[in-house]
Amino acid sequence: MFSYTICNMADDEIFYKQCDALKKHIPELKEEKQLQDVDSSLIGIYKLEDKELKILSDKNIDAVYIESEFDIEEYFQG
């Protein structure tokens, strides 16, 4: 499992910008769901082939971060 911290505070605008960046840099990425938790945390669930990626704007942890079953760094280099 790969984990990437995007921002050290929950921020809906950063969450949506990062979702757009993921779709732009990983064209094969398929959006499965976008959810809002009872505490207003945002969760985006994506698939690349059979692997899952989640991006969260988590109000409990107070961060925007990605949890992924694959390494996304190669898509953001260069």
CSV table of N, CA and C in Angstrom, one decimal:
chain,number,residue,atom,x,y,z
A,1,MET,N,0.8,-1.2,0.0
A,1,MET,CA,0.0,0.0,0.0
A,1,MET,C,0.9,1.2,0.0
A,2,PHE,N,0.5,2.2,-0.8
A,2,PHE,CA,1.2,3.5,-0.9
A,2,PHE,C,0.4,4.6,-0.3
A,3,SER,N,1.0,5.5,0.4
A,3,SER,CA,0.3,6.6,1.1
A,3,SER,C,1.0,7.9,0.7
A,4,TYR,N,0.2,8.9,0.4
A,4,TYR,CA,0.8,10.2,0.0
A,4,TYR,C,0.0,11.3,0.7
A,5,THR,N,0.7,12.1,1.5
A,5,THR,CA,0.0,13.3,2.2
A,5,THR,C,0.1,14.4,1.2
A,6,ILE,N,-1.1,15.0,0.9
A,6,ILE,CA,-1.2,16.1,0.0
A,6,ILE,C,-1.1,17.4,0.8
A,7,CYS,N,-1.9,17.5,1.9
A,7,CYS,CA,-2.0,18.7,2.7
A,7,CYS,C,-2.2,18.3,4.1
A,8,ASN,N,-1.6,19.1,5.0
A,8,ASN,CA,-1.7,18.7,6.5
A,8,ASN,C,-2.9,19.3,7.1
A,9,MET,N,-4.0,19.6,6.3
A,9,MET,CA,-5.3,20.0,6.9
A,9,MET,C,-6.3,19.6,5.9
A,10,ALA,N,-7.5,19.3,6.4
A,10,ALA,CA,-8.6,18.9,5.5
A,10,ALA,C,-9.0,20.1,4.7
A,11,ASP,N,-9.2,20.0,3.4
A,11,ASP,CA,-9.5,21.1,2.6
A,11,ASP,C,-10.2,20.6,1.3
A,12,ASP,N,-11.5,20.9,1.2
A,12,ASP,CA,-12.3,20.4,0.1
A,12,ASP,C,-11.8,20.9,-1.2
A,13,GLU,N,-11.4,22.2,-1.3
A,13,GLU,CA,-10.9,22.7,-2.6
A,13,GLU,C,-9.6,22.0,-3.1
A,14,ILE,N,-8.7,21.7,-2.1
A,14,ILE,CA,-7.5,20.9,-2.5
A,14,ILE,C,-7.9,19.5,-2.9
A,15,PHE,N,-8.9,18.9,-2.2
A,15,PHE,CA,-9.4,17.6,-2.5
A,15,PHE,C,-9.8,17.5,-4.0
A,16,TYR,N,-10.7,18.5,-4.4
A,16,TYR,CA,-11.2,18.5,-5.8
A,16,TYR,C,-10.1,18.8,-6.8
A,17,LYS,N,-9.2,19.7,-6.5
A,17,LYS,CA,-8.1,19.9,-7.4
A,17,LYS,C,-7.2,18.7,-7.6
A,18,GLN,N,-7.0,18.0,-6.5
A,18,GLN,CA,-6.2,16.7,-6.6
A,18,GLN,C,-6.9,15.7,-7.4
A,19,CYS,N,-8.2,15.6,-7.2
A,19,CYS,CA,-9.0,14.6,-8.0
A,19,CYS,C,-8.8,14.9,-9.5
A,20,ASP,N,-8.9,16.2,-9.9
A,20,ASP,CA,-8.7,16.6,-11.3
A,20,ASP,C,-7.3,16.3,-11.7
A,21,ALA,N,-6.3,16.5,-10.9
A,21,ALA,CA,-4.9,16.2,-11.3
A,21,ALA,C,-4.7,14.7,-11.5
A,22,LEU,N,-5.3,13.9,-10.6
A,22,LEU,CA,-5.2,12.4,-10.8
A,22,LEU,C,-5.8,12.0,-12.1
A,23,LYS,N,-7.0,12.5,-12.5
A,23,LYS,CA,-7.6,12.1,-13.7
A,23,LYS,C,-6.8,12.6,-14.9
A,24,LYS,N,-6.2,13.8,-14.8
A,24,LYS,CA,-5.3,14.4,-15.9
A,24,LYS,C,-4.1,13.5,-16.1
A,25,HIS,N,-3.4,13.2,-15.0
A,25,HIS,CA,-2.1,12.5,-15.1
A,25,HIS,C,-2.2,11.0,-15.2
A,26,ILE,N,-3.3,10.5,-14.9
A,26,ILE,CA,-3.5,9.0,-15.0
A,26,ILE,C,-4.8,8.8,-15.8
A,27,PRO,N,-4.7,9.0,-17.1
A,27,PRO,CA,-5.9,8.9,-18.0
A,27,PRO,C,-6.7,7.6,-17.9
A,28,GLU,N,-6.0,6.5,-17.6
A,28,GLU,CA,-6.7,5.2,-17.5
A,28,GLU,C,-7.5,5.1,-16.2
A,29,LEU,N,-7.3,6.0,-15.2
A,29,LEU,CA,-8.0,5.9,-13.9
A,29,LEU,C,-9.5,6.1,-14.1
A,30,LYS,N,-10.2,5.2,-13.5
A,30,LYS,CA,-11.7,5.3,-13.6
A,30,LYS,C,-12.3,5.7,-12.2
A,31,GLU,N,-13.1,6.7,-12.2
A,31,GLU,CA,-13.8,7.1,-11.0
A,31,GLU,C,-14.9,6.1,-10.6
A,32,GLU,N,-14.8,5.6,-9.5
A,32,GLU,CA,-15.9,4.7,-9.0
A,32,GLU,C,-17.0,5.4,-8.2
A,33,LYS,N,-16.5,6.2,-7.2
A,33,LYS,CA,-17.5,6.9,-6.3
A,33,LYS,C,-16.9,8.1,-5.7
A,34,GLN,N,-17.7,9.1,-5.4
A,34,GLN,CA,-17.3,10.2,-4.5
A,34,GLN,C,-18.3,10.2,-3.4
A,35,LEU,N,-17.8,10.1,-2.2
A,35,LEU,CA,-18.7,10.0,-1.0
A,35,LEU,C,-18.4,11.2,-0.1
A,36,GLN,N,-19.4,11.4,0.8
A,36,GLN,CA,-19.2,12.4,1.9
A,36,GLN,C,-19.6,11.7,3.1
A,37,ASP,N,-18.7,11.6,4.1
A,37,ASP,CA,-18.9,11.0,5.4
A,37,ASP,C,-19.8,11.9,6.3
A,38,VAL,N,-20.3,11.3,7.4
A,38,VAL,CA,-21.2,12.1,8.3
A,38,VAL,C,-20.5,13.3,8.9
A,39,ASP,N,-19.2,13.2,9.0
A,39,ASP,CA,-18.4,14.4,9.5
A,39,ASP,C,-18.0,15.3,8.4
A,40,SER,N,-18.5,15.2,7.2
A,40,SER,CA,-18.2,16.0,6.1
A,40,SER,C,-16.9,15.7,5.4
A,41,SER,N,-16.2,14.7,5.8
A,41,SER,CA,-15.0,14.2,5.1
A,41,SER,C,-15.4,13.8,3.7
A,42,LEU,N,-14.5,14.0,2.7
A,42,LEU,CA,-14.7,13.7,1.4
A,42,LEU,C,-13.9,12.5,1.0
A,43,ILE,N,-14.4,11.5,0.2
A,43,ILE,CA,-13.7,10.3,-0.2
A,43,ILE,C,-13.9,10.1,-1.6
A,44,GLY,N,-12.9,10.0,-2.4
A,44,GLY,CA,-12.9,9.7,-3.8
A,44,GLY,C,-12.3,8.3,-4.0
A,45,ILE,N,-13.1,7.4,-4.7
A,45,ILE,CA,-12.6,6.0,-4.9
A,45,ILE,C,-12.4,5.9,-6.4
A,46,TYR,N,-11.2,5.4,-6.8
A,46,TYR,CA,-10.9,5.2,-8.2
A,46,TYR,C,-10.3,3.8,-8.4
A,47,LYS,N,-10.3,3.4,-9.6
A,47,LYS,CA,-9.7,2.1,-10.0
A,47,LYS,C,-8.8,2.3,-11.2
A,48,LEU,N,-7.7,1.6,-11.2
A,48,LEU,CA,-6.8,1.4,-12.3
A,48,LEU,C,-6.6,-0.1,-12.5
A,49,GLU,N,-7.3,-0.6,-13.5
A,49,GLU,CA,-7.4,-2.0,-13.8
A,49,GLU,C,-8.0,-2.6,-12.5
A,50,ASP,N,-7.3,-3.5,-11.8
A,50,ASP,CA,-7.9,-4.2,-10.6
A,50,ASP,C,-7.4,-3.6,-9.3
A,51,LYS,N,-6.7,-2.4,-9.4
A,51,LYS,CA,-6.1,-1.8,-8.2
A,51,LYS,C,-6.9,-0.5,-7.8
A,52,GLU,N,-7.0,-0.3,-6.5
A,52,GLU,CA,-7.8,0.8,-6.0
A,52,GLU,C,-7.0,1.9,-5.5
A,53,LEU,N,-7.5,3.2,-5.7
A,53,LEU,CA,-6.9,4.4,-5.1
A,53,LEU,C,-8.0,5.1,-4.4
A,54,LYS,N,-7.7,5.6,-3.2
A,54,LYS,CA,-8.6,6.5,-2.5
A,54,LYS,C,-8.0,7.8,-2.2
A,55,ILE,N,-8.7,8.9,-2.4
A,55,ILE,CA,-8.2,10.2,-1.9
A,55,ILE,C,-9.2,10.7,-0.9
A,56,LEU,N,-8.7,11.2,0.2
A,56,LEU,CA,-9.6,11.6,1.3
A,56,LEU,C,-9.2,13.0,1.7
A,57,SER,N,-10.3,13.8,2.0
A,57,SER,CA,-10.1,15.1,2.8
A,57,SER,C,-10.8,14.7,4.1
A,58,ASP,N,-9.9,14.3,5.0
A,58,ASP,CA,-10.4,13.7,6.3
A,58,ASP,C,-10.4,14.7,7.4
A,59,LYS,N,-11.7,15.0,7.9
A,59,LYS,CA,-11.8,16.0,9.0
A,59,LYS,C,-11.3,15.5,10.3
A,60,ASN,N,-11.4,14.1,10.5
A,60,ASN,CA,-10.9,13.6,11.8
A,60,ASN,C,-9.4,13.7,11.9
A,61,ILE,N,-8.7,13.3,10.9
A,61,ILE,CA,-7.2,13.4,10.9
A,61,ILE,C,-6.7,14.8,10.5
A,62,ASP,N,-7.6,15.6,9.9
A,62,ASP,CA,-7.3,16.9,9.4
A,62,ASP,C,-6.1,16.9,8.4
A,63,ALA,N,-6.4,16.2,7.3
A,63,ALA,CA,-5.4,16.1,6.2
A,63,ALA,C,-6.1,15.7,4.9
A,64,VAL,N,-5.5,16.0,3.8
A,64,VAL,CA,-5.9,15.5,2.5
A,64,VAL,C,-4.8,14.5,2.1
A,65,TYR,N,-5.1,13.2,1.8
A,65,TYR,CA,-4.1,12.2,1.5
A,65,TYR,C,-4.7,11.2,0.6
A,66,ILE,N,-3.8,10.4,0.0
A,66,ILE,CA,-4.1,9.4,-0.9
A,66,ILE,C,-3.6,8.1,-0.4
A,67,GLU,N,-4.4,7.0,-0.5
A,67,GLU,CA,-4.0,5.7,-0.2
A,67,GLU,C,-4.2,4.9,-1.5
A,68,SER,N,-3.2,4.2,-1.9
A,68,SER,CA,-3.2,3.6,-3.2
A,68,SER,C,-2.6,2.2,-3.2
A,69,GLU,N,-3.1,1.3,-4.0
A,69,GLU,CA,-2.6,0.0,-4.2
A,69,GLU,C,-1.5,0.0,-5.2
A,70,PHE,N,-1.2,1.1,-5.9
A,70,PHE,CA,-0.1,1.2,-6.8
A,70,PHE,C,0.6,2.6,-6.6
A,71,ASP,N,1.8,2.6,-7.1
A,71,ASP,CA,2.7,3.8,-7.0
A,71,ASP,C,2.2,4.9,-8.0
A,72,ILE,N,1.8,6.0,-7.5
A,72,ILE,CA,1.4,7.1,-8.5
A,72,ILE,C,2.5,8.0,-8.9
A,73,GLU,N,3.7,8.0,-8.2
A,73,GLU,CA,4.7,8.9,-8.5
A,73,GLU,C,5.2,8.9,-9.9
A,74,GLU,N,5.2,7.8,-10.6
A,74,GLU,CA,5.7,7.7,-12.0
A,74,GLU,C,4.8,8.6,-12.9
A,75,TYR,N,3.5,8.8,-12.5
A,75,TYR,CA,2.6,9.5,-13.4
A,75,TYR,C,2.8,11.0,-13.2
A,76,PHE,N,3.5,11.5,-12.1
A,76,PHE,CA,3.6,12.9,-11.9
A,76,PHE,C,5.1,13.4,-12.0
A,77,GLN,N,5.9,12.6,-12.6
A,77,GLN,CA,7.3,13.0,-12.9
A,77,GLN,C,7.4,13.7,-14.3
A,78,GLY,N,8.4,14.5,-14.4
A,78,GLY,CA,8.7,15.1,-15.7
A,78,GLY,C,8.0,16.3,-16.0
